Tab-separated table of C-alpha atoms and ligand atoms in Angstrom:
chain	number	residue	atom	x	y	z
A	12	MET	CA	-15.875	20.944	-30.773
A	13	LYS	CA	-13.542	19.469	-28.183
A	14	LYS	CA	-15.440	18.547	-25.018
A	15	HIS	CA	-14.512	19.378	-21.458
A	16	ASN	CA	-13.737	15.795	-20.555
A	17	TYR	CA	-14.229	14.867	-16.895
A	18	SER	CA	-14.134	11.116	-17.461
A	19	ALA	CA	-12.738	9.116	-14.510
A	20	GLY	CA	-10.654	6.843	-16.715
A	21	PRO	CA	-9.685	6.384	-19.459
A	22	CYS	CA	-9.588	10.130	-19.464
A	23	VAL	CA	-8.302	13.345	-20.916
A	24	LEU	CA	-4.698	13.483	-22.133
A	25	PRO	CA	-2.917	16.546	-23.513
A	26	GLN	CA	-4.010	17.496	-27.008
A	27	GLU	CA	-0.338	17.764	-28.048
A	28	VAL	CA	0.145	14.158	-27.038
A	29	PHE	CA	-2.806	13.041	-29.147
A	30	GLN	CA	-1.447	14.922	-32.132
A	31	GLU	CA	2.011	13.435	-31.895
A	32	ALA	CA	0.622	9.993	-31.156
A	33	SER	CA	-1.578	10.129	-34.235
A	34	LYS	CA	1.407	10.958	-36.452
A	35	ALA	CA	3.279	7.879	-35.253
A	36	VAL	CA	0.400	5.677	-36.351
A	37	ILE	CA	1.180	6.632	-39.948
A	38	ASP	CA	4.931	7.102	-39.826
A	39	PHE	CA	6.948	6.590	-36.677
A	40	ASN	CA	9.933	8.959	-36.432
A	41	GLY	CA	10.253	9.056	-40.229
A	42	ILE	CA	11.233	5.373	-40.521
A	43	GLY	CA	8.577	4.703	-43.168
A	44	MET	CA	6.563	2.404	-40.895
A	45	SER	CA	3.828	2.800	-38.310
A	46	ILE	CA	4.605	2.337	-34.620
A	47	LEU	CA	1.881	-0.323	-34.848
A	48	GLU	CA	3.726	-2.473	-37.370
A	49	ILE	CA	7.286	-2.547	-36.109
A	50	SER	CA	8.745	-5.265	-33.910
A	51	HIS	CA	8.740	-4.610	-30.191
A	52	ARG	CA	12.322	-5.865	-30.387
A	53	SER	CA	13.355	-3.276	-32.950
A	54	LYS	CA	15.901	-0.746	-31.765
A	55	GLU	CA	13.288	1.971	-32.285
A	56	PHE	CA	10.837	0.436	-29.841
A	57	ILE	CA	13.470	-0.624	-27.318
A	58	ALA	CA	14.467	3.034	-27.188
A	59	VAL	CA	10.828	3.947	-26.450
A	60	MET	CA	10.584	1.475	-23.584
A	61	ASP	CA	13.945	2.486	-22.111
A	62	GLU	CA	13.127	6.180	-22.204
A	63	ALA	CA	9.629	5.645	-20.761
A	64	CYS	CA	11.008	3.668	-17.793
A	65	ASP	CA	13.785	6.174	-17.296
A	66	LEU	CA	11.528	9.230	-17.450
A	67	ALA	CA	8.995	7.671	-15.079
A	68	LEU	CA	11.747	7.260	-12.473
A	69	GLU	CA	13.089	10.746	-13.179
A	70	LEU	CA	9.704	12.432	-12.711
A	71	LEU	CA	9.173	10.568	-9.433
A	72	ASN	CA	12.659	11.597	-8.332
A	73	LEU	CA	13.623	7.944	-7.905
A	74	LYS	CA	16.556	7.723	-10.276
A	75	ASP	CA	19.699	6.071	-8.932
A	76	LYS	CA	17.921	5.217	-5.682
A	77	GLY	CA	17.625	1.449	-6.143
A	78	TYR	CA	14.304	1.505	-7.987
A	79	LYS	CA	13.306	-0.039	-11.307
A	80	ALA	CA	10.374	0.898	-13.495
A	81	MET	CA	8.446	-1.573	-15.635
A	82	PHE	CA	5.489	-1.359	-17.959
A	83	LEU	CA	3.266	-4.402	-17.499
A	84	GLN	CA	-0.196	-5.507	-18.591
A	85	GLY	CA	-3.354	-6.549	-16.794
A	86	GLY	CA	-4.050	-3.120	-15.339
A	87	ALA	CA	-3.808	-2.168	-11.701
A	88	SER	CA	-6.170	-5.089	-11.120
A	89	LEU	CA	-3.480	-7.654	-11.904
A	90	GLN	CA	-1.195	-5.883	-9.436
A	91	PHE	CA	-3.756	-6.691	-6.743
A	92	LEU	CA	-2.590	-10.304	-7.246
A	93	MET	CA	1.038	-9.808	-8.259
A	94	VAL	CA	1.818	-7.817	-5.125
A	95	PRO	CA	0.921	-10.616	-2.671
A	96	TYR	CA	2.389	-13.301	-4.942
A	97	ASN	CA	5.722	-11.541	-4.869
A	98	LEU	CA	5.768	-10.005	-1.401
A	99	LEU	CA	3.570	-12.102	0.887
A	100	LYS	CA	5.618	-14.957	2.300
A	101	GLU	CA	4.233	-18.481	2.683
A	102	GLY	CA	2.391	-18.337	5.988
A	103	GLY	CA	2.951	-14.599	6.143
A	104	LYS	CA	0.702	-11.639	6.821
A	105	ALA	CA	-0.039	-8.416	4.981
A	106	ALA	CA	-1.669	-5.231	6.276
A	107	TYR	CA	-4.215	-3.337	4.177
A	108	VAL	CA	-5.791	0.063	4.680
A	109	ASN	CA	-9.316	-0.113	3.275
A	110	THR	CA	-10.203	3.256	1.766
A	111	GLY	CA	-12.483	2.285	-1.092
A	112	ALA	CA	-13.624	-0.173	-3.712
A	113	TRP	CA	-10.157	-0.610	-5.182
A	114	SER	CA	-8.574	-1.333	-1.785
A	115	GLY	CA	-11.281	-3.931	-1.252
A	116	LYS	CA	-10.457	-5.648	-4.507
A	117	ALA	CA	-6.759	-5.614	-3.647
A	118	MET	CA	-7.496	-7.244	-0.276
A	119	LYS	CA	-9.620	-9.924	-1.905
A	120	GLU	CA	-6.706	-11.094	-4.063
A	121	ALA	CA	-4.222	-11.013	-1.189
A	122	LYS	CA	-6.509	-13.268	0.846
A	123	LEU	CA	-5.952	-15.985	-1.768
A	124	LEU	CA	-2.326	-16.117	-0.717
A	125	GLY	CA	-2.195	-15.495	2.999
A	126	GLU	CA	-3.472	-13.657	6.017
A	127	VAL	CA	-4.730	-10.159	5.449
A	128	GLN	CA	-5.053	-7.756	8.323
A	129	GLU	CA	-7.341	-4.817	7.659
A	130	ILE	CA	-5.631	-2.283	9.906
A	131	ALA	CA	-7.989	0.611	9.162
A	132	SER	CA	-11.176	1.144	7.201
A	133	SER	CA	-13.695	3.858	6.442
A	134	LYS	CA	-16.187	1.424	4.971
A	135	GLN	CA	-18.854	2.132	7.582
A	136	ALA	CA	-18.976	5.744	6.337
A	137	ASN	CA	-19.119	4.733	2.663
A	138	PHE	CA	-15.422	5.623	2.436
A	139	ASN	CA	-16.007	9.355	2.713
A	140	TYR	CA	-12.813	9.920	4.701
A	141	ILE	CA	-9.271	8.599	5.112
A	142	PRO	CA	-8.662	6.727	8.381
A	143	LYS	CA	-5.796	8.123	10.430
A	144	GLY	CA	-3.881	7.295	13.560
A	145	TYR	CA	-3.667	3.562	12.889
A	146	VAL	CA	-0.494	1.633	13.523
A	147	VAL	CA	1.174	-0.592	10.966
A	148	PRO	CA	2.123	-3.847	12.718
A	149	SER	CA	5.815	-4.629	12.554
A	150	ASP	CA	5.325	-8.343	11.814
A	151	VAL	CA	3.657	-8.022	8.389
A	152	ASP	CA	5.412	-8.580	5.075
A	153	TYR	CA	4.086	-5.309	3.684
A	154	VAL	CA	1.417	-2.673	4.103
A	155	HIS	CA	-0.825	-1.749	1.165
A	156	LEU	CA	-2.390	1.672	0.613
A	157	THR	CA	-4.442	3.357	-2.081
A	158	SER	CA	-3.213	6.929	-2.413
A	159	ASN	CA	-6.265	8.289	-4.195
A	160	ASN	CA	-9.739	6.837	-4.054
A	161	THR	CA	-11.061	7.495	-7.511
A	162	ILE	CA	-14.668	6.568	-6.772
A	163	PHE	CA	-15.078	8.268	-3.396
A	164	GLY	CA	-12.988	11.388	-4.024
A	165	THR	CA	-10.557	11.049	-1.137
A	166	GLN	CA	-6.787	11.200	-1.089
A	167	ILE	CA	-4.157	10.210	1.474
A	168	LYS	CA	-2.202	13.360	2.328
A	169	GLU	CA	0.147	11.805	4.844
A	170	PHE	CA	1.429	8.261	4.671
A	171	PRO	CA	2.165	6.157	7.756
A	172	LYS	CA	5.680	5.981	9.103
A	173	THR	CA	6.698	2.354	9.177
A	174	SER	CA	9.693	0.125	8.712
A	175	VAL	CA	7.760	-2.559	6.806
A	176	PRO	CA	7.699	-2.348	2.998
A	177	MET	CA	5.033	0.084	1.832
A	178	VAL	CA	3.062	-0.671	-1.335
A	179	CYS	CA	0.827	1.924	-2.919
A	180	ASP	CA	-1.801	1.824	-5.647
A	181	MET	CA	-1.358	5.263	-7.220
A	182	SER	CA	-3.487	4.613	-10.293
A	183	SER	CA	-5.437	7.835	-10.078
A	184	ASP	CA	-2.914	10.337	-8.744
A	185	ILE	CA	0.542	9.322	-9.903
A	186	PHE	CA	2.518	12.273	-11.326
A	187	SER	CA	-0.064	14.674	-9.876
A	188	ARG	CA	1.760	15.853	-6.747
A	189	VAL	CA	5.196	15.923	-5.229
A	190	ILE	CA	5.680	13.461	-2.442
A	191	ASP	CA	8.730	11.700	-1.148
A	192	PHE	CA	8.379	8.596	-3.277
A	193	THR	CA	11.307	6.925	-1.521
A	194	GLN	CA	8.962	6.145	1.370
A	195	PHE	CA	7.396	3.498	-0.885
A	196	ASP	CA	8.887	0.161	-1.824
A	197	LEU	CA	6.441	-0.584	-4.616
A	198	ILE	CA	4.203	1.793	-6.538
A	199	TYR	CA	1.791	0.722	-9.248
A	200	ALA	CA	-0.617	2.567	-11.481
A	201	GLY	CA	-2.840	1.634	-14.384
A	202	ALA	CA	-1.767	4.101	-17.066
A	203	GLN	CA	-5.230	5.244	-18.107
A	204	LYS	CA	-5.724	7.958	-15.495
A	205	ASN	CA	-2.759	10.248	-15.386
A	206	LEU	CA	-0.214	8.657	-17.632
A	207	GLY	CA	-1.463	7.323	-20.936
A	208	PRO	CA	-3.878	4.984	-22.672
A	209	ALA	CA	-5.395	1.874	-21.127
A	210	GLY	CA	-3.380	-1.302	-21.556
A	211	ALA	CA	-0.154	-0.426	-19.768
A	212	THR	CA	0.516	-0.481	-16.047
A	213	LEU	CA	3.469	1.253	-14.500
A	214	VAL	CA	5.196	-0.651	-11.712
A	215	VAL	CA	8.033	0.959	-9.793
A	216	ILE	CA	9.762	-1.371	-7.395
A	217	LYS	CA	12.725	-1.354	-5.091
A	218	GLU	CA	15.019	-3.964	-6.510
A	219	ASP	CA	15.856	-5.627	-3.213
A	220	LEU	CA	12.184	-6.530	-2.714
A	221	ILE	CA	12.190	-9.108	-5.471
A	222	GLY	CA	12.420	-12.851	-4.826
A	223	GLN	CA	11.506	-12.642	-1.136
A	224	SER	CA	8.209	-14.519	-0.912
A	225	GLY	CA	9.642	-18.039	-1.149
A	226	ARG	CA	6.805	-19.046	-3.445
A	227	THR	CA	6.877	-20.668	-6.831
A	228	ILE	CA	5.507	-17.828	-8.901
A	229	PRO	CA	4.084	-18.330	-12.410
A	230	ALA	CA	6.513	-16.621	-14.791
A	231	PHE	CA	4.091	-13.982	-15.952
A	232	LEU	CA	3.224	-12.978	-12.392
A	233	ASP	CA	6.818	-12.778	-11.214
A	234	TYR	CA	8.327	-9.266	-11.107
A	235	LYS	CA	11.715	-10.880	-11.640
A	236	THR	CA	10.641	-12.155	-15.062
A	237	HIS	CA	9.633	-8.710	-16.256
A	238	LEU	CA	12.560	-6.949	-14.689
A	239	GLU	CA	15.087	-9.275	-16.294
A	240	ALA	CA	13.321	-9.010	-19.638
A	241	GLU	CA	13.167	-5.201	-19.330
A	242	SER	CA	9.368	-5.241	-19.741
A	243	MET	CA	9.721	-7.369	-22.903
A	244	TYR	CA	9.027	-10.870	-21.576
A	245	ASN	CA	6.167	-11.030	-24.021
A	246	THR	CA	4.931	-8.481	-26.526
A	247	PRO	CA	4.290	-5.312	-24.517
A	248	PRO	CA	1.362	-2.989	-25.257
A	249	VAL	CA	3.547	-0.973	-27.594
A	250	TYR	CA	1.196	1.851	-28.410
A	251	ALA	CA	0.097	2.375	-24.807
A	252	VAL	CA	3.754	2.558	-23.760
A	253	TYR	CA	4.584	4.932	-26.599
A	254	VAL	CA	1.742	7.332	-25.812
A	255	SER	CA	2.690	7.163	-22.126
A	256	LEU	CA	6.208	8.180	-23.133
A	257	LEU	CA	4.852	11.151	-25.073
A	258	ASN	CA	2.915	12.222	-22.011
A	259	LEU	CA	5.912	11.753	-19.712
A	260	ARG	CA	7.936	13.991	-22.036
A	261	HIS	CA	5.107	16.492	-22.062
A	262	MET	CA	4.928	16.582	-18.259
A	263	LYS	CA	8.686	17.049	-18.062
A	264	LYS	CA	8.555	19.904	-20.546
A	265	LEU	CA	5.883	21.664	-18.481
A	266	GLY	CA	8.074	21.483	-15.372
A	267	GLY	CA	7.543	17.966	-14.078
A	268	VAL	CA	5.425	16.824	-11.181
A	269	ALA	CA	5.791	20.109	-9.249
A	270	ALA	CA	4.219	21.981	-12.165
A	271	MET	CA	1.427	19.390	-12.347
A	272	GLN	CA	0.754	19.833	-8.649
A	273	LYS	CA	0.485	23.603	-9.007
A	274	ARG	CA	-2.054	23.292	-11.823
A	275	ASN	CA	-3.987	20.618	-9.960
A	276	GLU	CA	-4.169	22.724	-6.810
A	277	GLU	CA	-5.531	25.681	-8.775
A	278	LYS	CA	-8.167	23.561	-10.463
A	279	ALA	CA	-9.195	21.851	-7.217
A	280	ALA	CA	-9.447	25.179	-5.377
A	281	LEU	CA	-11.656	26.612	-8.109
A	282	LEU	CA	-14.132	23.729	-8.044
A	283	TYR	CA	-14.182	23.013	-4.313
A	284	ASN	CA	-14.649	26.713	-3.530
A	285	GLU	CA	-17.739	26.688	-5.694
A	286	ILE	CA	-19.031	23.443	-4.150
A	287	ASP	CA	-18.683	25.070	-0.710
A	288	ARG	CA	-19.998	28.484	-1.726
A	289	ASN	CA	-22.980	27.428	-3.791
A	290	PRO	CA	-25.960	26.626	-1.538
A	291	LEU	CA	-27.310	24.116	-4.081
A	292	PHE	CA	-24.354	21.741	-3.830
A	293	GLU	CA	-22.463	19.802	-1.202
A	294	GLY	CA	-19.275	17.758	-1.292
A	295	THR	CA	-19.408	14.123	-0.202
A	296	ALA	CA	-15.839	13.643	1.089
A	297	ALA	CA	-14.386	14.917	4.362
A	298	VAL	CA	-12.897	18.331	3.618
A	299	GLU	CA	-9.383	17.533	4.833
A	300	ASP	CA	-9.248	14.356	2.725
A	301	ARG	CA	-10.610	15.773	-0.512
A	302	SER	CA	-8.933	14.588	-3.665
A	303	PRO	CA	-7.732	17.182	-6.172
A	304	MET	CA	-8.101	14.479	-8.814
A	305	ASN	CA	-11.708	13.390	-8.290
A	306	ALA	CA	-14.193	15.792	-6.727
A	307	THR	CA	-17.423	14.113	-5.602
A	308	PHE	CA	-20.462	16.283	-4.905
A	309	LEU	CA	-24.240	16.241	-4.790
A	310	LEU	CA	-27.137	18.470	-5.632
A	311	LYS	CA	-28.928	19.005	-2.324
A	312	ASP	CA	-32.212	19.050	-4.199
A	313	GLU	CA	-32.322	16.069	-6.548
A	314	SER	CA	-35.231	17.585	-8.469
A	315	LEU	CA	-32.777	20.058	-10.031
A	316	LYS	CA	-30.824	17.246	-11.634
A	317	GLU	CA	-32.506	17.334	-14.995
A	318	THR	CA	-32.024	21.092	-15.315
A	319	PHE	CA	-28.397	20.954	-14.237
A	320	ASP	CA	-27.580	18.004	-16.467
A	321	LYS	CA	-29.009	19.875	-19.439
A	322	MET	CA	-26.945	22.969	-18.664
A	323	VAL	CA	-23.820	20.880	-18.299
A	324	LYS	CA	-24.458	19.175	-21.608
A	325	GLU	CA	-25.035	22.478	-23.375
A	326	ALA	CA	-21.736	23.735	-21.938
A	327	ASN	CA	-20.017	20.875	-23.761
A	328	ILE	CA	-19.068	19.095	-20.533
A	329	SER	CA	-18.810	15.318	-20.531
A	330	GLY	CA	-18.323	12.620	-17.913
A	331	ILE	CA	-19.362	14.151	-14.578
A	332	ASN	CA	-21.882	11.522	-13.486
A	333	GLY	CA	-20.943	10.071	-10.124
A	334	HIS	CA	-20.097	6.420	-9.622
A	335	ARG	CA	-23.183	4.379	-8.723
A	336	SER	CA	-21.858	3.701	-5.215
A	337	VAL	CA	-21.767	7.421	-4.349
A	338	GLY	CA	-24.340	8.966	-6.691
A	339	GLY	CA	-24.391	12.651	-7.557
A	340	TYR	CA	-21.459	13.952	-9.534
A	341	ARG	CA	-17.778	13.236	-9.869
A	342	ALA	CA	-15.522	15.674	-11.639
A	343	SER	CA	-12.226	14.002	-12.462
A	344	MET	CA	-9.573	16.664	-12.886
A	345	TYR	CA	-6.522	14.725	-13.985
A	346	ASN	CA	-3.311	16.484	-14.993
A	347	ALA	CA	-4.369	17.145	-18.575
A	348	LEU	CA	-7.713	18.758	-17.748
A	349	SER	CA	-7.396	22.510	-18.244
A	350	ILE	CA	-8.449	25.181	-15.798
A	351	GLU	CA	-10.774	26.481	-18.540
A	352	SER	CA	-12.649	23.181	-18.359
A	353	VAL	CA	-13.038	23.579	-14.598
A	354	GLN	CA	-14.242	27.139	-15.106
A	355	ALA	CA	-16.874	25.866	-17.558
A	356	LEU	CA	-18.281	23.558	-14.874
A	357	VAL	CA	-18.153	26.240	-12.187
A	358	ASP	CA	-19.992	28.605	-14.549
A	359	CYS	CA	-22.791	26.033	-14.870
A	360	MET	CA	-23.071	25.754	-11.095
A	361	VAL	CA	-23.278	29.529	-10.743
A	362	ALA	CA	-25.804	29.705	-13.579
A	363	LEU	CA	-28.015	27.085	-11.928
A	364	GLU	CA	-28.126	29.117	-8.735
A	365	LYS	CA	-29.107	32.273	-10.656
A	366	LYS	CA	-31.699	30.414	-12.671
A	367	ILE	CA	-33.700	29.044	-9.759
A	368	LYS	CA	-33.631	32.256	-7.722
B	28	LIG	C1	-8.945	2.582	-11.980
B	28	LIG	C2	-8.298	2.085	-10.756
B	28	LIG	C3	-7.901	0.744	-10.624
B	28	LIG	C4	-8.187	-0.306	-11.682
B	28	LIG	O1	-7.341	-0.149	-12.733
B	28	LIG	P1	-7.321	-1.179	-13.966
B	28	LIG	O2	-6.116	-0.711	-14.699
B	28	LIG	O3	-8.612	-0.993	-14.703
B	28	LIG	O4	-7.194	-2.546	-13.431
B	28	LIG	C5	-7.256	0.376	-9.475
B	28	LIG	N1	-7.003	1.253	-8.495
B	28	LIG	C6	-7.378	2.543	-8.583
B	28	LIG	C7	-7.063	3.484	-7.465
B	28	LIG	C8	-8.037	3.003	-9.716
B	28	LIG	O5	-8.403	4.287	-9.809
């Protein structure tokens, strides 16, 4: 039986996407060959890449606005390095907002290439909130943010107003909510959370940002290389891009990002209401900063853990253990998770309360 999959990433994708993706492994579009055995330079695959890049821009409402989309490799983690290589000038400075483990890793790479100013941080509170009211200095080459903090269950609701280029790691909430994406100059996301399989990374960049750092950049790390080669500088992760395309089409069919947001808000309301109502549980993130994608919560009485874990398992729920740096539970409710799956978890929470009464 299909599990209620709360995995933080790689994670649930729509069942329809899996079905279509599995067909292409045997025979891609009726061409008598598998998607896995055709050249990435075949017209069939070039069409896949073109449509995936195009649809990504369309769903973010960034078409014909000076942006380009690329599918790269190395995960979001390689973007931690590619961003400063391409945007941080020799002797320049970059501003980072430190909202979790991933922001920290991004800062670490940037420090290899220049001065990093941590302009805000919630580290002292184990990242359980999003810092606000900070000012982005005007003399930095860019400011870097992490829109959703996958491990700590927080999400930036309002982005700073600034004239410096804004870079955002959206790995765990891209395509989940409508925001004005034109406020960003560079967006990146590892595919494996809301887009597709692991192995592809979506990068959306404002074209006029390229070639500004004045550095000699290794070819593979240079956005220009990949942009000019239309994401085909070397063999791309063909299957990851193809399955991402299927999911992009699926999201469009369901009504695009606005429809995703509506579903995500319903799911988040259902679970967070139960976390707040049920006297046995408590959320770990500041209420106003809670992420609809990753809900982090604890059992107030740890001795109930074994009982609750057993109930969850019997309800066919998988993947809700919290990250080791927070403990407790983390329910990742990415786009493809159904409201029925959320209800199954809520039912377990209600049942635990009844059981121990
Ligand atoms: C998962 C995640 C990453 C790391 O992604 P990789 O593709 O594994 O490198 C980076 N940032 C955020 C916000 C994430 O959730």
